PDB file of C-alpha atoms in Angstrom:
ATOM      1  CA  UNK U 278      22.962  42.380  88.356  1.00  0.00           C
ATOM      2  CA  UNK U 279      23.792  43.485  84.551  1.00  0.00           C
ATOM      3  CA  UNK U 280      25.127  46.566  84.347  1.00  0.00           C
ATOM      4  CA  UNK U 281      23.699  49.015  81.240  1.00  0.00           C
ATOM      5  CA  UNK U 282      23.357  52.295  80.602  1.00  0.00           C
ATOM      6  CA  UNK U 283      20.301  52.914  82.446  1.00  0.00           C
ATOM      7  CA  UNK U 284      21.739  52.114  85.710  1.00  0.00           C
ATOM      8  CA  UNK U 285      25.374  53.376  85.042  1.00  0.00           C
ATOM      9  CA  UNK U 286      24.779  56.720  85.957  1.00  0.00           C
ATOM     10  CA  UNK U 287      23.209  56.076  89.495  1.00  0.00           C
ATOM     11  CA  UNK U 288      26.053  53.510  90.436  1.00  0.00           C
ATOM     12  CA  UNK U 289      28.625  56.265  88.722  1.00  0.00           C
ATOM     13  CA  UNK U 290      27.105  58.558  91.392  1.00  0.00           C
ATOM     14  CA  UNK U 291      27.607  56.131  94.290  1.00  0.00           C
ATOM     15  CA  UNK U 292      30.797  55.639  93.640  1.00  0.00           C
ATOM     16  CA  UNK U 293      32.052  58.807  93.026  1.00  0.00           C
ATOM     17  CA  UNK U 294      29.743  59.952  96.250  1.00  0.00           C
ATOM     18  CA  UNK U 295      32.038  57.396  98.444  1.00  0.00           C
ATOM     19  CA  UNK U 296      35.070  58.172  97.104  1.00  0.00           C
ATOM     20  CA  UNK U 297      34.033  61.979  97.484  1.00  0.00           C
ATOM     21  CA  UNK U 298      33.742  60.986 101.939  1.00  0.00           C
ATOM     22  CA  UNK U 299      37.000  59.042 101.885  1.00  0.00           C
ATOM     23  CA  UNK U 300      39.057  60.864  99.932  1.00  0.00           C
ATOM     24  CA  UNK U 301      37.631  64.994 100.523  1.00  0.00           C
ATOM     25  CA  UNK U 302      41.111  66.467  99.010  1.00  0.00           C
ATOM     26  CA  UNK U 303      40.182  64.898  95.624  1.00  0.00           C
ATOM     27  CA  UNK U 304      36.857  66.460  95.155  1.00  0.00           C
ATOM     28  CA  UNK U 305      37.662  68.280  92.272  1.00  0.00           C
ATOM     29  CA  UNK U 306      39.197  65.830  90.230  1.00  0.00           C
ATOM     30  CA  UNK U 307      36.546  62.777  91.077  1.00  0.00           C
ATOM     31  CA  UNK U 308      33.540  65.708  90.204  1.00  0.00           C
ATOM     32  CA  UNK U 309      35.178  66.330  86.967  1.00  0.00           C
ATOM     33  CA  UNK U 310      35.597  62.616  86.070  1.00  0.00           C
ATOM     34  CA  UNK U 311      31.779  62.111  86.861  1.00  0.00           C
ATOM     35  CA  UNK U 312      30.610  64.756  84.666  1.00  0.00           C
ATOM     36  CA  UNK U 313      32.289  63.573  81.925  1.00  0.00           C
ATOM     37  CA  UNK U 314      31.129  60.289  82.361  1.00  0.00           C
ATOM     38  CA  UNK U 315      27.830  61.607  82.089  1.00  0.00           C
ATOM     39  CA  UNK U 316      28.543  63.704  79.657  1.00  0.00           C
ATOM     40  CA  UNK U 317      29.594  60.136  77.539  1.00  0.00           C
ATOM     41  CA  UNK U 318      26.689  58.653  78.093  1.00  0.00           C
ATOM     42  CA  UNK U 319      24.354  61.499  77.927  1.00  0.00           C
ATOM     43  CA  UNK U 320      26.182  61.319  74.247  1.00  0.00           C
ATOM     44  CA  UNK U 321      25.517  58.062  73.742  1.00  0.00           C
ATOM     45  CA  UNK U 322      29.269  57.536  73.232  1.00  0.00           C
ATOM     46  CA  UNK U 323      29.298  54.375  75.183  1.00  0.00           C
ATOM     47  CA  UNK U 324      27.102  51.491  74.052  1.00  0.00           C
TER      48      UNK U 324
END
């Protein structure tokens, strides 16, 4: 599996969702990190 921007959001989301059930007392900090890496890409910052 390559990953690319097309499927770096959905796997950004899986991981974050995991880390959101394992570690609940970091939820703020692993949301914020996730929207800015959408943010990035939505940007196109990342190529």
């Amino acid at each position: 599996m390559s990953i690319s921007l097309t499927n770096l959001s959905p796997l950004a989301s899986l991981v974050f969702g995991i880390l959101i059930l394992v570690f609940p007392k970091f939820l703020n900090y692993l949301i914020a990190g996730y929207l800015i890496l959408v943010g990035v890409i939505g940007l196109g910052l990342i190529k």
